[in-house]
Amino acid sequence: MTVTNTSTTPPPDTRRVDAYEKVTGKARYSADRVPEGVAYAAFATARIGKGRIVRIDTSAAAAVPGVLLVETTFGPDELRDVGFIMAGGHAVQSLQPLRDDHVAYRGQPIALIVADNLVAATEAAQLITAEYRPEPFTVKIDAEGAETVVQEQAIPLPGLADIKVGDADAAFDASPVRIIGTYEHPPQHPVPMEPFTTVVRWDGDRLIVNDSTQNADATRYGLATQLGLDPADVEVTTPYIGGGFGNKNSLYGHIGPIAIASRRLGRPVKMAQPRPQTFHTGSFRPNSLHTVRFGADENGRLLAAIHEVDQQTSRHDLFPCEITTVSSRLYAVPAFRGRQRLVRTDVQTPGFMRAPWESPSMFAYESAMDELAYATGLDPVELRLANDAVADPVTGLPFSGRHLAECLRRGAARFGWDERDPEPGSMIAEDGSIIGWGVAAGCYPGGMVPAIAHIAAAEDGTVTVAVGGHEMGQGIRSAIALLVAQDLGIPVNKVIVEVGDTRLAPQHLTAGSWGTATALSAVQAAIGELRKALDNTEPGDVDIPAAVRGTGEPVVTAEATTLAPGQTPQILQQLDNGLLAYAGPVYPEFVTFSWIAHFVEVRIEPTTRRIRVPRVVSVADCGRVASPVTATSQVRGAVVWGISAALREESDVDDRFGGFLNNTLEEYPVPVNADIHQIEVGFIDEPDLLFNPLGVKGVGEVGMVGVAAAVANAVHHATGRRMHRLPIRLEDVL
């Protein structure tokens, strides 16, 4: 893999602060924790698509040497209702397994086994058999039995209502140029390298949990609700996460049961779910079907845009659709209509996966935009520039920062776009491969949440920061450490960053690319308070040891609380109860998004028709780049994800059996190093000071938005065939 970063190489003290711990194995993940006397838990799972359990036989499992406990149901007083996180609760879905005989979907846990060792627990789980009363089920959104509801009627919240600006239907009908396209995005799974892993133990009446989670407080408060505990008696830590990507966003259904088992056995219990189970116990990106209509004049100026979406959800929860939040903002279109419907199917509740709505949205929208370029005879870059927006088309508010046009111009220059022959199939490589060049833009909402940061300066010159946030590999520790070091003028190795610990600060969900902007804002405010406590408020370097000695105390502490723009202190009640307290992208005085442009080259081998992506150029506008190394890594990883979405990834289902069939890394293909070649990443690096005092915005998710569309547009340029469904397979280009 060849990666080009256009920024200069940063000095060593600005690289990842946790790199040494990670490469030497000192970083401790949940899966690494093996407390003394630990027992191991495993699930047996349902083998039907839907129905009732008539009888379950656990005798063979109980007879396995080393098995300590086999449970098939927990009473309602043992496992109380918690509620779906997107409906005001704390859990990944409202359905808690092991509470009754109902099977809602294939792969649902039906028994918990705890044993002295993992081998015994796994063997016992495989020996459990059940008799079922099957019921008809549906796993595809276009199959008989799927139930469709209009989102704004089913979830009557203002933020989820259909977006409507002007009379888009009339404007479309009157447009000289009209484009209509239908696009399908498959279900996909995040598949983080670290599966769902939890270790629980009891210290008297206090429950201590180490969990691989992006939302330690949802786990904490959810368990307190579920088990009837005081939240003060639940402690959750997650210092490192081996990948989250959205699907570790709240309380999972295995933690309550193993906590009960731990209490019964009087010893710690650990569960690390095997990969196939994570495909059914974990959330996933839902299947979605998009119809996009563009109306334009002969010069390519958009007059109307209509984006209609059907998105999969479960029977027991409504996972909301926010597909049109980004498509309505990408261009200056005077008339827009979105329509979002949810389709109930017999699966676990879908959820978040990097750019959960935005990547599918832009695949459809930017593919249609490419069709419009060909219909009007305009260059695809020039068409996008001609429709650039100076204000939010939906609210009329100004954007806090928008440099999408500059992303397109810089990306085009670096890619050499001017050399593109627009005729499909006209560019041929020396080896006979057909070359295709494609472009797509993307945007992602700028969000923030309230946060509390604690900071302490010690006589030895170290500065310790504790703040809400989770380290999932995105580099939040590095961004915080760099901020503190640069502000106070101290070495980075003198900064200690503590995140993912409910004992130290409220741990709101880290997702939606709001983690860095939120944490850095709180830390910056805390630094200001620390300077006051050290009597050193003037900008410039601080001699920490001398300043601390001057106070007469060995350690000087300070803290600060920050809110998102427009939030009032009342929102802190939600933060204090482990509930979502998100704001954005619409704020009282402005609207905030991150922006990006992707340029992709594909090469299609003339006989096998295998598609390669030898070159990508991506230029992002994410405000001030707080940590160049980690920001570049984020965009690079997101581009790989986008290529994977375009050419590899699909969670296959079968109407006969239910569940997801390709539920291992052997059968769920993702790119390997041989598939990924040159990725050039650039940044506008213009601070968005309206959004927050540091001017930083998210980059981890916007980096993926538009990549799949750019690949699909490049394939069209190479073959003349328009791709309306992902992933693009060999038969699509034969």
PDB file of N, CA, C and O in Angstrom, residues 432-462:
ATOM      1  N   GLY A 432      -3.545  -2.678 -21.611  1.00  0.00           N
ATOM      2  CA  GLY A 432      -4.869  -2.931 -22.167  1.00  0.00           C
ATOM      3  C   GLY A 432      -6.008  -2.701 -21.201  1.00  0.00           C
ATOM      4  O   GLY A 432      -7.183  -2.777 -21.584  1.00  0.00           O
ATOM      5  N   SER A 433      -5.695  -2.421 -19.933  1.00  0.00           N
ATOM      6  CA  SER A 433      -6.754  -2.141 -18.958  1.00  0.00           C
ATOM      7  C   SER A 433      -7.480  -0.850 -19.334  1.00  0.00           C
ATOM      8  O   SER A 433      -6.876   0.105 -19.835  1.00  0.00           O
ATOM      9  N   ILE A 434      -8.781  -0.846 -19.076  1.00  0.00           N
ATOM     10  CA  ILE A 434      -9.578   0.352 -19.322  1.00  0.00           C
ATOM     11  C   ILE A 434      -9.504   1.236 -18.089  1.00  0.00           C
ATOM     12  O   ILE A 434      -9.733   0.779 -16.961  1.00  0.00           O
ATOM     13  N   ILE A 435      -9.189   2.501 -18.296  1.00  0.00           N
ATOM     14  CA  ILE A 435      -9.042   3.452 -17.197  1.00  0.00           C
ATOM     15  C   ILE A 435     -10.324   4.255 -17.051  1.00  0.00           C
ATOM     16  O   ILE A 435     -10.900   4.718 -18.039  1.00  0.00           O
ATOM     17  N   GLY A 436     -10.768   4.415 -15.826  1.00  0.00           N
ATOM     18  CA  GLY A 436     -11.910   5.273 -15.546  1.00  0.00           C
ATOM     19  C   GLY A 436     -11.584   6.243 -14.429  1.00  0.00           C
ATOM     20  O   GLY A 436     -10.939   5.872 -13.444  1.00  0.00           O
ATOM     21  N   TRP A 437     -11.995   7.493 -14.593  1.00  0.00           N
ATOM     22  CA  TRP A 437     -11.796   8.517 -13.567  1.00  0.00           C
ATOM     23  C   TRP A 437     -13.163   9.004 -13.096  1.00  0.00           C
ATOM     24  O   TRP A 437     -14.026   9.341 -13.917  1.00  0.00           O
ATOM     25  N   GLY A 438     -13.326   9.046 -11.788  1.00  0.00           N
ATOM     26  CA  GLY A 438     -14.589   9.501 -11.225  1.00  0.00           C
ATOM     27  C   GLY A 438     -14.374  10.469 -10.084  1.00  0.00           C
ATOM     28  O   GLY A 438     -13.323  10.454  -9.421  1.00  0.00           O
ATOM     29  N   VAL A 439     -15.364  11.301  -9.867  1.00  0.00           N
ATOM     30  CA  VAL A 439     -15.317  12.291  -8.791  1.00  0.00           C
ATOM     31  C   VAL A 439     -16.638  12.256  -8.038  1.00  0.00           C
ATOM     32  O   VAL A 439     -17.686  11.931  -8.612  1.00  0.00           O
ATOM     33  N   ALA A 440     -16.584  12.565  -6.765  1.00  0.00           N
ATOM     34  CA  ALA A 440     -17.795  12.735  -5.966  1.00  0.00           C
ATOM     35  C   ALA A 440     -17.461  13.627  -4.784  1.00  0.00           C
ATOM     36  O   ALA A 440     -16.329  13.645  -4.289  1.00  0.00           O
ATOM     37  N   ALA A 441     -18.456  14.368  -4.353  1.00  0.00           N
ATOM     38  CA  ALA A 441     -18.330  15.205  -3.163  1.00  0.00           C
ATOM     39  C   ALA A 441     -19.086  14.549  -2.018  1.00  0.00           C
ATOM     40  O   ALA A 441     -19.844  13.592  -2.208  1.00  0.00           O
ATOM     41  N   GLY A 442     -18.884  15.063  -0.827  1.00  0.00           N
ATOM     42  CA  GLY A 442     -19.587  14.532   0.331  1.00  0.00           C
ATOM     43  C   GLY A 442     -19.606  15.534   1.464  1.00  0.00           C
ATOM     44  O   GLY A 442     -18.815  16.485   1.493  1.00  0.00           O
ATOM     45  N   CYS A 443     -20.505  15.321   2.396  1.00  0.00           N
ATOM     46  CA  CYS A 443     -20.552  16.161   3.587  1.00  0.00           C
ATOM     47  C   CYS A 443     -21.037  15.333   4.766  1.00  0.00           C
ATOM     48  O   CYS A 443     -21.643  14.273   4.593  1.00  0.00           O
ATOM     49  N   TYR A 444     -20.734  15.809   5.954  1.00  0.00           N
ATOM     50  CA  TYR A 444     -21.114  15.101   7.176  1.00  0.00           C
ATOM     51  C   TYR A 444     -21.467  16.132   8.235  1.00  0.00           C
ATOM     52  O   TYR A 444     -20.772  17.138   8.395  1.00  0.00           O
ATOM     53  N   PRO A 445     -22.566  15.902   8.995  1.00  0.00           N
ATOM     54  CA  PRO A 445     -23.006  16.908   9.975  1.00  0.00           C
ATOM     55  C   PRO A 445     -21.950  17.196  11.032  1.00  0.00           C
ATOM     56  O   PRO A 445     -21.262  16.291  11.514  1.00  0.00           O
ATOM     57  N   GLY A 446     -21.842  18.454  11.403  1.00  0.00           N
ATOM     58  CA  GLY A 446     -20.946  18.861  12.477  1.00  0.00           C
ATOM     59  C   GLY A 446     -21.693  18.845  13.797  1.00  0.00           C
ATOM     60  O   GLY A 446     -22.559  19.685  14.039  1.00  0.00           O
ATOM     61  N   GLY A 447     -21.372  17.879  14.643  1.00  0.00           N
ATOM     62  CA  GLY A 447     -22.057  17.742  15.920  1.00  0.00           C
ATOM     63  C   GLY A 447     -21.135  18.000  17.095  1.00  0.00           C
ATOM     64  O   GLY A 447     -19.909  17.918  16.994  1.00  0.00           O
ATOM     65  N   MET A 448     -21.750  18.320  18.225  1.00  0.00           N
ATOM     66  CA  MET A 448     -21.032  18.432  19.488  1.00  0.00           C
ATOM     67  C   MET A 448     -21.953  17.983  20.612  1.00  0.00           C
ATOM     68  O   MET A 448     -23.183  17.969  20.455  1.00  0.00           O
ATOM     69  N   VAL A 449     -21.361  17.632  21.747  1.00  0.00           N
ATOM     70  CA  VAL A 449     -22.118  17.254  22.933  1.00  0.00           C
ATOM     71  C   VAL A 449     -21.479  17.960  24.125  1.00  0.00           C
ATOM     72  O   VAL A 449     -20.330  18.405  24.052  1.00  0.00           O
ATOM     73  N   PRO A 450     -22.206  18.068  25.241  1.00  0.00           N
ATOM     74  CA  PRO A 450     -21.595  18.665  26.426  1.00  0.00           C
ATOM     75  C   PRO A 450     -20.495  17.767  26.980  1.00  0.00           C
ATOM     76  O   PRO A 450     -20.521  16.541  26.811  1.00  0.00           O
ATOM     77  N   ALA A 451     -19.527  18.374  27.637  1.00  0.00           N
ATOM     78  CA  ALA A 451     -18.413  17.600  28.193  1.00  0.00           C
ATOM     79  C   ALA A 451     -17.863  18.302  29.421  1.00  0.00           C
ATOM     80  O   ALA A 451     -17.955  19.528  29.559  1.00  0.00           O
ATOM     81  N   ILE A 452     -17.295  17.513  30.306  1.00  0.00           N
ATOM     82  CA  ILE A 452     -16.617  18.017  31.497  1.00  0.00           C
ATOM     83  C   ILE A 452     -15.180  17.519  31.459  1.00  0.00           C
ATOM     84  O   ILE A 452     -14.937  16.323  31.294  1.00  0.00           O
ATOM     85  N   ALA A 453     -14.237  18.444  31.583  1.00  0.00           N
ATOM     86  CA  ALA A 453     -12.824  18.095  31.567  1.00  0.00           C
ATOM     87  C   ALA A 453     -12.191  18.467  32.892  1.00  0.00           C
ATOM     88  O   ALA A 453     -12.437  19.553  33.428  1.00  0.00           O
ATOM     89  N   HIS A 454     -11.380  17.562  33.419  1.00  0.00           N
ATOM     90  CA  HIS A 454     -10.598  17.803  34.632  1.00  0.00           C
ATOM     91  C   HIS A 454      -9.128  17.826  34.243  1.00  0.00           C
ATOM     92  O   HIS A 454      -8.671  16.997  33.454  1.00  0.00           O
ATOM     93  N   ILE A 455      -8.387  18.750  34.839  1.00  0.00           N
ATOM     94  CA  ILE A 455      -6.964  18.860  34.514  1.00  0.00           C
ATOM     95  C   ILE A 455      -6.187  19.077  35.802  1.00  0.00           C
ATOM     96  O   ILE A 455      -6.660  19.756  36.716  1.00  0.00           O
ATOM     97  N   ALA A 456      -5.023  18.463  35.868  1.00  0.00           N
ATOM     98  CA  ALA A 456      -4.195  18.565  37.063  1.00  0.00           C
ATOM     99  C   ALA A 456      -2.737  18.723  36.664  1.00  0.00           C
ATOM    100  O   ALA A 456      -2.225  17.967  35.837  1.00  0.00           O
ATOM    101  N   ALA A 457      -2.066  19.722  37.246  1.00  0.00           N
ATOM    102  CA  ALA A 457      -0.643  19.951  37.021  1.00  0.00           C
ATOM    103  C   ALA A 457       0.116  19.578  38.288  1.00  0.00           C
ATOM    104  O   ALA A 457      -0.262  19.973  39.392  1.00  0.00           O
ATOM    105  N   ALA A 458       1.199  18.799  38.123  1.00  0.00           N
ATOM    106  CA  ALA A 458       1.963  18.312  39.266  1.00  0.00           C
ATOM    107  C   ALA A 458       3.351  18.939  39.288  1.00  0.00           C
ATOM    108  O   ALA A 458       3.844  19.459  38.286  1.00  0.00           O
ATOM    109  N   GLU A 459       4.000  18.859  40.466  1.00  0.00           N
ATOM    110  CA  GLU A 459       5.318  19.449  40.656  1.00  0.00           C
ATOM    111  C   GLU A 459       6.376  18.854  39.740  1.00  0.00           C
ATOM    112  O   GLU A 459       7.379  19.494  39.427  1.00  0.00           O
ATOM    113  N   ASP A 460       6.156  17.622  39.305  1.00  0.00           N
ATOM    114  CA  ASP A 460       7.145  16.991  38.421  1.00  0.00           C
ATOM    115  C   ASP A 460       6.980  17.416  36.969  1.00  0.00           C
ATOM    116  O   ASP A 460       7.678  16.915  36.082  1.00  0.00           O
ATOM    117  N   GLY A 461       6.046  18.328  36.709  1.00  0.00           N
ATOM    118  CA  GLY A 461       5.866  18.858  35.361  1.00  0.00           C
ATOM    119  C   GLY A 461       4.842  18.131  34.521  1.00  0.00           C
ATOM    120  O   GLY A 461       4.584  18.525  33.377  1.00  0.00           O
ATOM    121  N   THR A 462       4.250  17.071  35.056  1.00  0.00           N
ATOM    122  CA  THR A 462       3.226  16.356  34.294  1.00  0.00           C
ATOM    123  C   THR A 462       1.880  17.059  34.408  1.00  0.00           C
ATOM    124  O   THR A 462       1.567  17.679  35.428  1.00  0.00           O
TER     125      THR A 462
END
